[in-house]
Amino acid sequence: MSISVHPFEVHHRDVWAIAVPASVAFITEPVAGIIDTAVIGQLGDAGLLGGLSLGAAAFSVVFALAFFLRFGTAGLTAQAVGARDPLDGLLHVVRAMVAAALLSALLLALSYPIYLGFAAALAPPPDAAGAFAEYMGIRMWSVPFVLINFVLLGWFYGRADARTGMWLQILINVINIMLSVWFVLELGWGVPGVAWATVIGQGVAAVAGVVLAIHHYGGIKPILANTTLAALLDVAAIKRMIGLSRDLIIRSAALMGAFAYFAAQGARMGEIELASNAILLQLFSVSAFFLDGIATASEQLCGKAVGARWRPAFERATKLTLGWGLLIAGMLSALLLSFGWLAIDLMTTNAQVREMARVYLMMAALTPLTGMPAFVYDGVMIGATFNVTMRNGMIVSLIVYLATAMILQPFLGLWGLWIALHVLLLVRAGIYALAIERRKNEIFA
């Protein structure tokens, strides 16, 4: 049986049409978090601020593990677009929506055990325990909306409609910010006000996204006509989705484990080391939002090329995203080296923390450069749905990282820990690059 090939070209503007809106969308999220923190900070109660921060940390773990809904949907949809599927991956997005609904029901049913687990793990102090419990209890109601938004964002990005994804993310965070200020400062709701603002913001965006998706397909009737039970229950497609989801969860857990180890080792070295590392990782996180935009472009364009069975587009997309990624990473590193001290001073007034953070600023400033290939190849792997390779590559990278840290940290202290982090980023990129090169003939045979 012959395989259809659908040639297409990839241009610089195609990369930027996805990367810029995606980066803007990603950047709005930490801004909302900063505003939430600042609003609660105005109340002058350290316990409330601590409860909020711990609650937000707990949900960041939950949602990071559920991010496979976004990644998986993006890769499968991009491939469907490349294969000229007239339905733009409708079956993929509907299956993902069903998975999101089932997972939401499970998480809501387990709300109290989840709260108890995080309470035991995070051990909020007595003055923060009440705020933590309130935030967790209310914020759980955002779970269905967040998971729906993950699916929708994956579908929009998979179709290269990054602008709509951007506006939905902005909608979430603008509503969150406006309602947080009103609920807390005007109505006096405290931490519950911040939690409800997040729930409402996610809910409004989920409804808006579903409406846009229905409109894209011309209404409910065409969707129902093309999503028969037999089509949805296609065994091969379901097995593929489950395998992809499983491997992406393991990959995310391994990545989170690496950063958790980094934070824990910094904490063992002392309060000053912990605080300085936290500040420097924030600088890396800000850089990551820009690199995530390029990674999203590589997701869509490489996924589309795989679906189209067109190798020149795959290689061109990889080359362009790496090239632009290198330029962006170089600029970010230069900015951090030149002005990182100012960001450090804005984030802390402690003289010892400032001094130590400045000593290790160079290590944080290099992370955009060493991390960029990992971000881009991550996108390529997601687009090509190389989920097993992603999973195994991340696990191997984690092992190499832990071994490097255990060897270097006793001799070099914090320098050794930072070197190990750079090794993690570079090894991960190297494994992915080799795997992609070896599998090109298989993909485009």
C-alpha angles and dihedrals in degrees: 000000000000119000117226116240120201111193119207137159129241118215135184090254090057090059094048094044087065103028099054099050090042092052092048090050093050093048094056092064099066089042089060090048091051091050092049090052092046092049093053089041089062089066090066095224113128091194092059091048092049093049091050094049093048092047091050089049091052093053092045087063093047094048095042089060090048093050089098086085090065097040096043094047092048094052096045093044093049090052091049090052091050090050088054093245103181089213094056093230096311094157091051093053094045092050089048090050090053090049090049091051093050093046091047091052090050094049093047091049089052095044096119097045089047090052091049091049094052092042089056093044098044097033098205112211117249094261091053100038096086095050090045092053093047093049093047093048095052099035092057087073088066092062098091092047094047092051092047089051090051090056093045093048090051090051094047093046091044089057090047089246091134093149093065090047089052094052092049091052091047089049091054094050099040090053090045093052096045095046093044091056092046098043095045107032099030105029097029096228094143119195093352087059091058091047094050091047089057093047092051094045092052091044095052092048092048092053092046092049094049090049090052091048092050090048090051090058094044098253141314096298096062090047093052091045092055099041103063119171091248092054093046092049094052100146097213092050093048092048089050092050093047092048092048092048094047094050094046090051091052090046092051092046091052092049092048089048091056093054092042089055090049091053093044094051090049089051091052090056093058146280095283092051091047093050095045092048091050091054094046092049088054088059089052090048092055090051090049092062090062093044090048088063092058090044090054090053091052089048094057101036096045091043090051090050091052091050090048091047088228113141098186090061091048093052093043092050092049092048095047096046091048091048096049089040090056091051093048093044091050091052092047092050091049091050092049092048092048102039106015090104089062092053089049092053091049092052098048140021094195108115095209093050091048092051095049094044090053091052091057096034091105091061092052092044091058094054095087090057097044092038099047097080090050091052094048095044089047087059092047091051093048092049092048090043092231088160098154091051091047091051096046093042092053092048092050090047090051091052092049090047094051092047092049092048093048091051100042104034096067089055104032103026114202091359089062092050092052093046088053090053091054089048089054092054095045097044091050091052092046094051092048094047093051092046093050092049091051094048099047093092090049093050097045100032 
